[in-house]
Amino acid sequence: MPEHYYSKKPSSKSERTKWDFVLRGNNFTFTSDYGVFSKNEVDFGSRLLVESFEEPKVEGNILDVGCGYGPIGLSLAKSFPTRHVHMVDVNQRAIELARLNATNNEVANVSVFESNLFENVKDTKYAAILTNPPIRAGKQVVHSILVESYDYLAEKGTLWVVIQKKQGAPSAMKKLEEIFEQVDVVKKDKGYFILRAEKFD
Ligand SMILES: C[S@@+](CC[C@H](N)C(=O)[O-])C[C@H]1O[C@@H](n2cnc3c(N)ncnc32)[C@H](O)[C@@H]1O
């Protein structure tokens, strides 16, 4: 069986790497590894997503779906210290690294837990949900994240998605428009789209 970054228990050898990266004006030292998405630097799409993100108008926690080693959730937790950020992933190696990165970067307002999609997510009133979705897991998984997010958002809560045009941005946009009251492309850069969907009721 080929190894994927979205395996529950990656079997690839472990060889951690550590590097510095600035997100939203804050310095981070990240540890990543084989068997997780983006081993050597923060993915361009993830960076575009966090740099485009605007603080939600409503009270509430923030959720990062498919957190990997943690760049999205940790950068938002650092930017918005009064909010709590939940970070979930199906990949146990990613969860372990996200926890380590939270500790090493002194980010305390996060909870990192294992979840297949929203399976273990209990909060249903998130102010914002962000995702750089697992394209390689298939369109069904990606669209499940988009569709199910609606039920986990507070009224006026927003879903933020980064997706490349060639990897399905137009169909993701169409799917979001079927469910959300307001959907916008807030940024386009190098073929990456940042989609923002708002729930009104
Ligand atoms: C494109 S990567 C983004 C990782 C990380 N957010 C980043 O910016 O580097 C997508 C992530 O989704 C996770 N994933 C895949 N299938 C999932 C599922 N069914 N439920 C939760 N997470 C999943 C993968 O393990 C991977 O970490």
Short mmCIF file of C-alpha atoms and ligand atoms in Angstrom, two decimals:
data_model
loop_
_atom_site.label_atom_id
_atom_site.label_comp_id
_atom_site.label_asym_id
_atom_site.label_seq_id
_atom_site.Cartn_x
_atom_site.Cartn_y
_atom_site.Cartn_z
CA MET A 1 0.00 0.00 0.00
CA PRO A 2 1.43 3.41 -0.87
CA GLU A 3 2.08 5.75 2.02
CA HIS A 4 -0.04 8.89 2.15
CA TYR A 5 0.26 11.95 4.33
CA TYR A 6 -3.27 11.25 5.50
CA SER A 7 -2.58 7.77 6.89
CA LYS A 8 -3.89 7.24 10.42
CA LYS A 9 -0.61 5.67 11.49
CA PRO A 10 2.17 6.56 9.03
CA SER A 11 4.62 3.71 8.59
CA SER A 12 7.28 5.77 6.83
CA LYS A 13 10.54 6.25 8.69
CA SER A 14 10.67 9.15 11.09
CA GLU A 15 13.25 11.86 10.53
CA ARG A 16 12.13 15.07 12.15
CA THR A 17 13.22 18.42 10.77
CA LYS A 18 13.07 21.74 12.60
CA TRP A 19 12.90 25.16 10.95
CA ASP A 20 11.77 28.73 11.58
CA PHE A 21 8.89 30.42 9.82
CA VAL A 22 7.02 33.72 10.25
CA LEU A 23 3.21 33.61 10.11
CA ARG A 24 1.00 36.67 10.65
CA GLY A 25 4.06 38.51 11.95
CA ASN A 26 4.88 35.93 14.63
CA ASN A 27 8.03 33.80 14.68
CA PHE A 28 7.55 30.05 14.93
CA THR A 29 9.90 27.10 15.13
CA PHE A 30 8.17 24.11 13.60
CA THR A 31 9.08 20.45 13.78
CA SER A 32 7.79 18.30 10.94
CA ASP A 33 8.48 14.80 9.65
CA TYR A 34 7.99 12.26 6.89
CA GLY A 35 4.43 10.98 6.74
CA VAL A 36 2.88 14.42 7.32
CA PHE A 37 1.92 17.07 4.79
CA SER A 38 4.65 19.61 3.96
CA LYS A 39 7.79 18.47 5.72
CA ASN A 40 10.23 21.28 5.04
CA GLU A 41 8.33 24.56 5.04
CA VAL A 42 4.83 25.95 5.53
CA ASP A 43 2.78 25.15 2.45
CA PHE A 44 2.15 28.19 0.22
CA GLY A 45 -1.63 27.63 0.38
CA SER A 46 -1.67 27.38 4.19
CA ARG A 47 0.34 30.56 4.45
CA LEU A 48 -2.02 32.38 2.06
CA LEU A 49 -4.98 31.13 4.10
CA VAL A 50 -3.73 32.39 7.46
CA GLU A 51 -2.51 35.69 6.01
CA SER A 52 -5.94 36.29 4.38
CA PHE A 53 -7.97 35.30 7.45
CA GLU A 54 -9.93 38.02 9.22
CA GLU A 55 -11.12 37.72 12.78
CA PRO A 56 -14.77 36.58 12.90
CA LYS A 57 -17.49 39.01 13.98
CA VAL A 58 -18.92 36.50 16.43
CA GLU A 59 -17.70 35.12 19.74
CA GLY A 60 -16.48 31.55 19.80
CA ASN A 61 -13.71 29.09 19.20
CA ILE A 62 -11.82 28.45 15.98
CA LEU A 63 -11.43 25.02 14.37
CA ASP A 64 -8.60 23.87 12.07
CA VAL A 65 -9.67 20.73 10.16
CA GLY A 66 -6.74 18.63 8.96
CA CYS A 67 -4.22 20.53 11.09
CA GLY A 68 -1.13 18.51 10.11
CA TYR A 69 1.87 19.58 12.24
CA GLY A 70 -0.11 22.72 13.12
CA PRO A 71 0.82 25.87 11.15
CA ILE A 72 -2.75 27.16 10.59
CA GLY A 73 -4.20 26.58 14.05
CA LEU A 74 -1.06 27.67 15.92
CA SER A 75 -0.67 30.91 13.98
CA LEU A 76 -4.31 31.85 14.64
CA ALA A 77 -4.04 30.94 18.32
CA LYS A 78 -1.04 33.25 18.60
CA SER A 79 -2.84 36.08 16.73
CA PHE A 80 -6.07 35.77 18.73
CA PRO A 81 -5.04 34.90 22.31
CA THR A 82 -8.53 35.39 23.75
CA ARG A 83 -9.97 32.66 21.53
CA HIS A 84 -9.48 28.92 21.88
CA VAL A 85 -8.38 27.00 18.80
CA HIS A 86 -9.25 23.35 18.25
CA MET A 87 -7.05 21.40 15.84
CA VAL A 88 -8.00 17.99 14.46
CA ASP A 89 -6.39 15.46 12.15
CA VAL A 90 -6.75 11.78 11.34
CA ASN A 91 -2.99 11.27 11.23
CA GLN A 92 -1.50 10.40 14.64
CA ARG A 93 2.00 11.52 13.71
CA ALA A 94 0.58 14.92 12.73
CA ILE A 95 -1.29 15.16 16.06
CA GLU A 96 1.89 14.40 18.00
CA LEU A 97 3.82 17.06 16.06
CA ALA A 98 1.04 19.66 16.42
CA ARG A 99 1.13 19.16 20.20
CA LEU A 100 4.92 19.41 20.25
CA ASN A 101 4.79 22.58 18.13
CA ALA A 102 2.20 24.11 20.47
CA THR A 103 4.50 23.46 23.45
CA ASN A 104 7.69 24.59 21.71
CA ASN A 105 6.06 27.83 20.53
CA GLU A 106 4.39 28.46 23.90
CA VAL A 107 0.88 28.43 22.49
CA ALA A 108 -1.48 27.42 25.30
CA ASN A 109 -4.91 28.35 23.90
CA VAL A 110 -5.18 25.24 21.68
CA SER A 111 -6.56 21.71 21.98
CA VAL A 112 -5.23 19.17 19.51
CA PHE A 113 -7.16 15.94 19.03
CA GLU A 114 -7.55 13.03 16.68
CA SER A 115 -10.67 13.02 14.56
CA ASN A 116 -11.74 11.54 11.26
CA LEU A 117 -13.50 14.56 9.75
CA PHE A 118 -15.81 15.88 12.52
CA GLU A 119 -16.23 12.53 14.30
CA ASN A 120 -14.78 13.72 17.65
CA VAL A 121 -15.72 17.39 17.34
CA LYS A 122 -18.27 18.33 20.01
CA ASP A 123 -18.51 22.13 19.73
CA THR A 124 -21.17 23.19 17.21
CA LYS A 125 -20.82 26.96 17.53
CA TYR A 126 -17.42 27.76 16.06
CA ALA A 127 -16.84 31.36 15.10
CA ALA A 128 -14.59 30.17 12.27
CA ILE A 129 -13.45 26.94 10.67
CA LEU A 130 -10.33 26.83 8.49
CA THR A 131 -9.06 24.07 6.27
CA ASN A 132 -6.36 23.31 3.77
CA PRO A 133 -8.21 20.14 2.76
CA PRO A 134 -6.61 16.78 1.97
CA ILE A 135 -6.96 16.83 -1.82
CA ARG A 136 -5.25 13.46 -2.15
CA ALA A 137 -7.83 11.82 0.11
CA GLY A 138 -10.35 12.46 -2.69
CA LYS A 139 -13.18 14.80 -3.58
CA GLN A 140 -15.64 13.00 -1.32
CA VAL A 141 -13.54 13.71 1.79
CA VAL A 142 -12.89 17.31 0.73
CA HIS A 143 -16.56 17.99 0.03
CA SER A 144 -17.57 16.30 3.32
CA ILE A 145 -15.41 18.83 5.18
CA LEU A 146 -17.08 21.70 3.29
CA VAL A 147 -20.63 20.43 3.74
CA GLU A 148 -20.33 19.30 7.37
CA SER A 149 -18.67 22.56 8.45
CA TYR A 150 -22.02 24.30 8.18
CA ASP A 151 -23.42 22.34 11.14
CA TYR A 152 -20.42 23.24 13.31
CA LEU A 153 -20.56 26.99 12.80
CA ALA A 154 -22.34 29.61 14.89
CA GLU A 155 -24.67 32.03 13.16
CA LYS A 156 -22.48 34.54 11.27
CA GLY A 157 -19.61 32.07 11.57
CA THR A 158 -17.28 31.68 8.61
CA LEU A 159 -15.57 28.81 6.83
CA TRP A 160 -12.21 29.57 5.18
CA VAL A 161 -10.79 27.17 2.59
CA VAL A 162 -7.65 27.21 0.49
CA ILE A 163 -7.78 25.20 -2.70
CA GLN A 164 -5.97 25.35 -6.01
CA LYS A 165 -7.95 26.03 -9.15
CA LYS A 166 -6.54 22.90 -10.79
CA GLN A 167 -7.37 20.81 -7.70
CA GLY A 168 -11.05 21.67 -7.66
CA ALA A 169 -11.62 25.28 -6.57
CA PRO A 170 -14.55 25.76 -8.99
CA SER A 171 -16.40 22.63 -7.80
CA ALA A 172 -15.67 23.45 -4.14
CA MET A 173 -17.12 26.92 -4.73
CA LYS A 174 -20.23 25.39 -6.32
CA LYS A 175 -20.66 22.98 -3.41
CA LEU A 176 -20.34 25.82 -0.88
CA GLU A 177 -22.92 27.90 -2.75
CA GLU A 178 -25.43 25.06 -2.40
CA ILE A 179 -25.14 25.23 1.40
CA PHE A 180 -23.93 28.63 2.59
CA GLU A 181 -25.81 31.89 2.33
CA GLN A 182 -22.76 33.88 1.24
CA VAL A 183 -19.67 32.61 -0.57
CA ASP A 184 -16.77 34.74 -1.83
CA VAL A 185 -13.35 34.27 -3.33
CA VAL A 186 -11.39 36.63 -1.12
CA LYS A 187 -7.94 36.04 -2.64
CA LYS A 188 -6.34 34.46 -5.69
CA ASP A 189 -2.59 33.95 -5.89
CA LYS A 190 -0.54 31.61 -8.13
CA GLY A 191 -3.60 29.46 -8.87
CA TYR A 192 -4.58 29.17 -5.18
CA PHE A 193 -8.04 30.41 -4.21
CA ILE A 194 -9.10 31.47 -0.72
CA LEU A 195 -12.81 30.80 -0.33
CA ARG A 196 -14.84 32.34 2.49
CA ALA A 197 -18.34 31.06 3.24
CA GLU A 198 -20.64 32.66 5.81
CA LYS A 199 -23.54 31.07 7.63
CA PHE A 200 -26.48 33.41 8.27
CA ASP A 201 -28.93 31.19 10.14
C1 LIG B 1 -3.29 19.50 2.89
S1 LIG B 1 -2.93 18.85 4.45
C2 LIG B 1 -2.86 20.33 5.46
C3 LIG B 1 -2.07 20.12 6.72
C4 LIG B 1 -1.81 21.36 7.55
N1 LIG B 1 -3.06 22.04 7.87
C5 LIG B 1 -0.86 22.31 6.87
O1 LIG B 1 -1.29 23.43 6.57
O2 LIG B 1 0.30 21.94 6.65
C6 LIG B 1 -4.46 18.09 4.92
C7 LIG B 1 -4.49 17.38 6.27
O3 LIG B 1 -5.77 16.73 6.40
C8 LIG B 1 -5.58 15.51 7.10
N2 LIG B 1 -6.69 14.60 6.81
C9 LIG B 1 -6.84 13.74 5.78
N3 LIG B 1 -7.97 13.06 5.86
C10 LIG B 1 -8.59 13.50 6.99
C11 LIG B 1 -9.80 13.15 7.65
N4 LIG B 1 -10.63 12.24 7.13
N5 LIG B 1 -10.11 13.78 8.80
C12 LIG B 1 -9.27 14.71 9.33
N6 LIG B 1 -8.11 15.07 8.76
C13 LIG B 1 -7.76 14.48 7.61
C14 LIG B 1 -4.22 15.01 6.62
O4 LIG B 1 -3.67 14.08 7.52
C15 LIG B 1 -3.44 16.32 6.48
O5 LIG B 1 -2.74 16.59 7.67
#
